[in-house]
Coordinates of C-alpha atoms in Angstrom, one line a residue:
X37 CA 99.7 75.1 107.0
X38 CA 97.8 78.4 107.5
X39 CA 100.7 79.9 109.4
X40 CA 103.1 79.1 106.5
X41 CA 100.6 80.7 104.1
X42 CA 100.5 83.8 106.2
X43 CA 104.3 84.0 106.3
X44 CA 104.3 83.6 102.5
X45 CA 101.8 86.4 102.0
X46 CA 103.7 88.7 104.2
X47 CA 107.0 87.9 102.6
X48 CA 105.6 88.6 99.1
X49 CA 104.1 91.9 100.4
X50 CA 107.6 92.8 101.6
X51 CA 109.1 92.0 98.1
X52 CA 106.9 94.6 96.4
X53 CA 108.6 98.0 95.8
X54 CA 106.4 100.8 94.5
X55 CA 108.1 103.9 93.2
X56 CA 106.5 107.1 92.1
X57 CA 108.4 108.9 89.3
X58 CA 108.0 112.7 89.0
X59 CA 109.5 113.7 85.7
X60 CA 108.3 116.0 82.9
X61 CA 110.3 114.2 80.2
X62 CA 108.6 111.2 78.6
X63 CA 111.9 109.9 77.3
X64 CA 113.6 110.1 80.7
X65 CA 110.5 108.5 82.4
X66 CA 110.5 105.6 79.9
X67 CA 114.2 105.0 80.5
X68 CA 113.8 104.9 84.3
X69 CA 110.7 102.7 84.2
X70 CA 112.5 100.2 82.0
X71 CA 115.5 100.1 84.4
X72 CA 113.3 99.6 87.5
X73 CA 111.1 97.0 85.7
X74 CA 114.2 94.9 84.9
X75 CA 115.0 94.7 88.6
X76 CA 111.4 93.8 89.7
X77 CA 110.4 97.3 90.9
X78 CA 106.9 98.5 90.1
X79 CA 106.5 102.2 89.2
X80 CA 104.1 104.9 88.2
X81 CA 104.9 108.2 86.6
X82 CA 103.4 111.7 86.7
X83 CA 104.7 114.6 84.6
X84 CA 104.1 117.4 87.0
X85 CA 104.7 117.8 90.7
X86 CA 101.4 119.7 91.0
X87 CA 99.6 116.2 91.2
X88 CA 102.1 114.8 93.6
X89 CA 99.8 114.6 96.7
X90 CA 97.0 113.0 94.8
X91 CA 99.4 110.5 93.2
X92 CA 100.8 109.6 96.6
X93 CA 97.3 109.0 98.0
X94 CA 96.2 106.9 95.0
X95 CA 99.4 104.8 94.5
X96 CA 100.8 104.7 98.0
X97 CA 104.5 104.6 96.9
X98 CA 107.4 103.3 99.0
X99 CA 109.7 105.9 97.5
X100 CA 109.7 108.8 95.1
X101 CA 112.1 109.6 92.3
X102 CA 112.0 113.3 91.8
X103 CA 113.4 115.4 88.9
X104 CA 114.9 118.8 90.0
X105 CA 113.6 121.2 87.3
X106 CA 110.1 121.0 86.0
X107 CA 107.6 123.7 84.8
X108 CA 105.5 125.5 87.5
X109 CA 107.2 123.8 90.5
X110 CA 110.7 122.5 91.2
X111 CA 111.4 119.2 92.7
X112 CA 112.7 120.9 95.8
X113 CA 109.6 122.9 96.3
X114 CA 107.4 119.8 95.8
X115 CA 109.5 117.9 98.3
X116 CA 109.2 120.6 100.9
X117 CA 105.5 120.7 100.5
X118 CA 105.3 116.9 100.8
X119 CA 107.3 117.0 104.0
X120 CA 104.7 119.3 105.6
X121 CA 102.3 116.3 105.7
X122 CA 102.9 113.9 108.6
X123 CA 102.2 110.8 106.5
X124 CA 105.0 111.6 104.1
X125 CA 107.6 113.1 106.4
X126 CA 109.9 110.1 106.2
X127 CA 109.1 108.6 102.7
X128 CA 112.4 108.4 100.7
X129 CA 112.8 111.1 98.1
X130 CA 115.6 110.4 95.6
X131 CA 116.5 113.2 93.3
X132 CA 117.3 112.0 89.7
X133 CA 118.5 115.1 87.8
X134 CA 121.0 116.4 85.4
X135 CA 122.1 119.0 88.0
X136 CA 125.8 118.6 88.6
X137 CA 126.5 121.5 90.9
X138 CA 127.5 120.0 94.2
X139 CA 126.1 123.1 96.1
X140 CA 122.7 122.7 94.5
X141 CA 122.7 119.0 95.2
X142 CA 123.6 119.5 98.9
X143 CA 120.9 122.2 99.1
X144 CA 118.3 119.8 97.7
X145 CA 119.2 117.2 100.3
X146 CA 119.2 119.7 103.1
X147 CA 115.6 120.7 102.1
X148 CA 114.1 117.2 102.3
X149 CA 115.8 114.9 99.9
X150 CA 117.4 111.5 100.9
X151 CA 119.7 110.8 98.0
X152 CA 120.9 112.5 94.8
X153 CA 121.7 110.7 91.6
X154 CA 122.7 112.4 88.4
X155 CA 121.3 111.5 85.0
X156 CA 121.8 109.2 83.2
X157 CA 121.9 106.9 86.2
X158 CA 123.3 103.4 86.0
X159 CA 120.3 101.1 86.1
X160 CA 121.9 98.7 88.5
X161 CA 122.9 101.5 90.9
X162 CA 119.5 103.2 90.6
X163 CA 117.7 100.0 91.4
X164 CA 120.0 99.2 94.3
X165 CA 119.6 102.6 95.9
X166 CA 115.8 102.5 95.5
X167 CA 115.5 99.0 97.1
X168 CA 117.9 99.9 99.9
X169 CA 116.0 103.1 100.7
X170 CA 112.7 101.4 100.6
X171 CA 113.8 98.5 102.8
X172 CA 115.2 100.9 105.5
X173 CA 112.0 103.0 105.2
X174 CA 109.9 99.9 105.8
X175 CA 111.9 98.8 108.8
X176 CA 111.6 102.3 110.3
X177 CA 107.9 102.3 109.9
X178 CA 107.5 98.8 111.1
X179 CA 109.4 99.4 114.3
X180 CA 107.7 102.7 115.1
X181 CA 104.1 102.4 113.7
X182 CA 103.4 98.8 113.1
X183 CA 102.4 95.8 115.3
X184 CA 105.1 93.2 115.3
X185 CA 102.8 90.2 115.1
X186 CA 100.4 91.2 112.4
X187 CA 102.2 94.0 110.5
X188 CA 99.1 96.2 110.9
X189 CA 99.2 99.8 112.3
X190 CA 99.6 99.8 116.0
X191 CA 97.3 101.5 118.5
X192 CA 98.9 105.0 118.3
X193 CA 99.4 104.9 114.5
X194 CA 95.8 103.7 114.0
X195 CA 94.4 106.6 115.9
X196 CA 96.5 109.1 114.0
X197 CA 95.3 107.6 110.7
X198 CA 91.7 107.8 111.8
X199 CA 92.1 111.5 112.5
X200 CA 93.5 112.0 109.0
X201 CA 90.6 110.1 107.5
X202 CA 88.2 112.1 109.6
X203 CA 89.5 115.4 108.4
X204 CA 89.1 114.2 104.8
X205 CA 85.6 113.0 105.4
X206 CA 84.2 116.0 107.1
X207 CA 81.9 117.9 106.8
X208 CA 79.7 116.0 104.4
X209 CA 81.4 112.7 103.6
X210 CA 81.0 109.1 104.9
X211 CA 83.3 107.4 107.4
X212 CA 82.5 104.3 109.4
X213 CA 84.5 102.9 112.3
X214 CA 84.3 99.4 113.5
X215 CA 85.9 97.7 116.6
X216 CA 86.4 94.0 116.3
X217 CA 87.3 91.6 119.1
X218 CA 88.0 87.8 118.8
X219 CA 85.5 85.9 120.9
X220 CA 86.6 83.9 123.9
X221 CA 90.2 84.5 123.1
X222 CA 91.5 83.9 126.5
X223 CA 90.0 80.4 126.3
X224 CA 91.8 79.8 123.0
X225 CA 95.2 80.7 124.6
X226 CA 94.4 78.7 127.8
X227 CA 93.2 75.6 125.9
X228 CA 95.5 75.6 122.8
X229 CA 98.5 77.7 123.7
X230 CA 99.7 81.2 122.8
X231 CA 101.2 80.2 119.4
X232 CA 97.8 79.1 118.2
X233 CA 96.3 82.3 119.7
X234 CA 98.9 84.3 117.7
X235 CA 97.9 82.3 114.6
X236 CA 94.2 83.3 115.1
X237 CA 95.1 86.9 115.5
X238 CA 97.3 86.9 112.3
X239 CA 94.6 85.1 110.4
X240 CA 92.0 87.8 111.2
X241 CA 94.6 90.5 110.3
X242 CA 95.4 88.7 107.0
X243 CA 91.7 88.4 106.2
X244 CA 91.0 92.0 106.9
X245 CA 93.9 93.2 104.8
X246 CA 92.9 90.9 101.9
X247 CA 89.2 92.0 101.9
X248 CA 89.4 95.7 102.5
X249 CA 90.9 98.4 100.3
X250 CA 94.4 99.9 100.5
X251 CA 92.8 103.2 101.5
X252 CA 90.9 101.6 104.4
X253 CA 92.5 101.7 107.9
X254 CA 93.1 98.3 109.6
X255 CA 94.9 98.4 112.9
X256 CA 95.6 96.2 115.9
X257 CA 94.1 98.2 118.7
X258 CA 95.5 95.9 121.4
X259 CA 95.5 92.2 122.3
X260 CA 92.8 90.5 120.3
X261 CA 91.0 93.8 119.4
X262 CA 91.2 95.4 116.0
X263 CA 90.0 98.8 114.6
X264 CA 88.8 99.3 111.1
X265 CA 87.9 102.6 109.4
X266 CA 86.2 102.7 106.0
X267 CA 86.2 106.0 104.1
X268 CA 83.3 106.8 101.8
X269 CA 81.2 104.0 103.3
X270 CA 78.1 104.5 105.5
X271 CA 77.0 102.2 108.4
X272 CA 74.8 100.0 106.3
X273 CA 77.4 99.3 103.7
X274 CA 80.0 98.6 106.4
X275 CA 77.6 96.3 108.1
X276 CA 77.2 94.2 104.9
X277 CA 80.9 94.1 104.2
X278 CA 82.0 93.3 107.7
X279 CA 79.3 90.7 108.2
X280 CA 80.7 88.8 105.2
X281 CA 84.2 88.9 106.7
X282 CA 82.7 87.7 110.0
X283 CA 81.1 84.7 108.3
X284 CA 84.3 83.9 106.3
X285 CA 86.4 84.1 109.5
X286 CA 84.1 81.9 111.5
X287 CA 84.6 79.2 108.8
X288 CA 88.4 79.5 108.7
X289 CA 90.1 76.4 110.3
X290 CA 93.1 77.1 112.5
X291 CA 95.4 74.1 112.7
X292 CA 96.1 72.5 116.2
X293 CA 97.8 69.1 115.8
X294 CA 95.4 66.9 113.9
X295 CA 92.4 69.0 114.9
X296 CA 90.9 72.2 113.4
X297 CA 90.0 75.1 115.7
X298 CA 87.4 77.6 114.6
X299 CA 87.1 81.1 116.0
X300 CA 84.7 84.1 115.7
X301 CA 84.7 87.8 116.3
X302 CA 82.2 90.3 117.5
X303 CA 82.0 93.8 116.1
X304 CA 80.6 97.2 116.9
X305 CA 80.1 99.9 114.3
X306 CA 79.8 103.7 114.5
X307 CA 79.6 106.3 111.7
X308 CA 79.4 109.8 110.6
X309 CA 77.3 112.0 111.0
X310 CA 76.1 110.6 114.3
X311 CA 79.6 110.8 115.7
X312 CA 82.0 113.5 114.5
X313 CA 85.3 113.0 116.4
X314 CA 87.8 110.2 116.4
X315 CA 87.3 109.5 120.1
X316 CA 83.5 109.4 120.0
X317 CA 83.6 107.1 117.0
X318 CA 85.9 104.7 118.7
X319 CA 84.0 104.9 122.0
X320 CA 80.6 104.3 120.4
X321 CA 81.9 101.4 118.3
X322 CA 83.5 100.0 121.4
X323 CA 80.2 100.2 123.3
X324 CA 78.4 98.6 120.4
X325 CA 81.0 95.8 120.5
X326 CA 80.3 95.2 124.2
X327 CA 76.6 94.9 123.3
X328 CA 77.4 92.4 120.5
X329 CA 79.2 90.3 123.2
X330 CA 76.2 90.6 125.5
X331 CA 73.9 89.5 122.8
X332 CA 75.7 86.3 122.3
X333 CA 78.9 87.0 120.4
X334 CA 79.8 86.4 116.7
X335 CA 77.6 89.2 115.5
X336 CA 77.7 92.9 114.6
X337 CA 75.9 95.8 116.4
X338 CA 75.6 99.4 115.1
X339 CA 75.8 102.2 117.7
X340 CA 72.9 104.5 118.2
X341 CA 73.4 108.2 119.0
X342 CA 72.3 108.6 122.5
X343 CA 74.5 111.1 124.4
X344 CA 76.6 114.3 123.8
X345 CA 80.1 113.9 122.5
X346 CA 83.0 114.8 124.7

């Protein structure tokens, strides 16, 4: 039953399509949003490309519908700026403009766009293009940056995201990193089989995604180990939050025939300002995790600063 629920949650997440509209005309924006809504596509609009980066960070769109000509900054200029940021290098940018000159359209695509549609766009074609671009984008991300079992960021992508969060947090902000490891996982695989072990891993991934914010980092670091990074959160706040998740996970039944299997995890925590590099945060959290295992498992330990970073 739990496995079917997890599949349903993941399928519903895949069905969501979020589109950011960058358009200075209120009339055009309303027309586009109505067309997208009719086809089940969620959207948010901004009327100036000057707020594009902040809107992307807040809304986390799967695609961007960009007008070509707006005050202060053109759509092409905004797209070129967006492409300078690693996180947005591949996000689909679809130009929706009254520009009919083929040369200008080709130039816009050459400088970072993925598709060009002229206004007024047919609502059916517009929605089909948006959904197709988003689906291909998701598949590209999933194959290169996401773990196949859980859908979480993989080891490499998680470390990259941590560095990005660290740059935003320094020099005076809060950032807490936690390393989580499912207790006695080898015994679960040996005694119940790998499909049950996979279900336990997916259950923890699902719980973390459901309880943490969209802006938080949740990654599968390897095997049964996960990495979490909480921006704007100190060690004490992280301890409280993650301990609740630990308790909830320990009460979560995992089906095995007619029986219910219960699992737990141990967790190590490290935070700014005691550790100020991504590698030192992960290493300190990992050492605290090992201490949690030594102390009896199913608990959290906060790292203490005790040696120079390297």
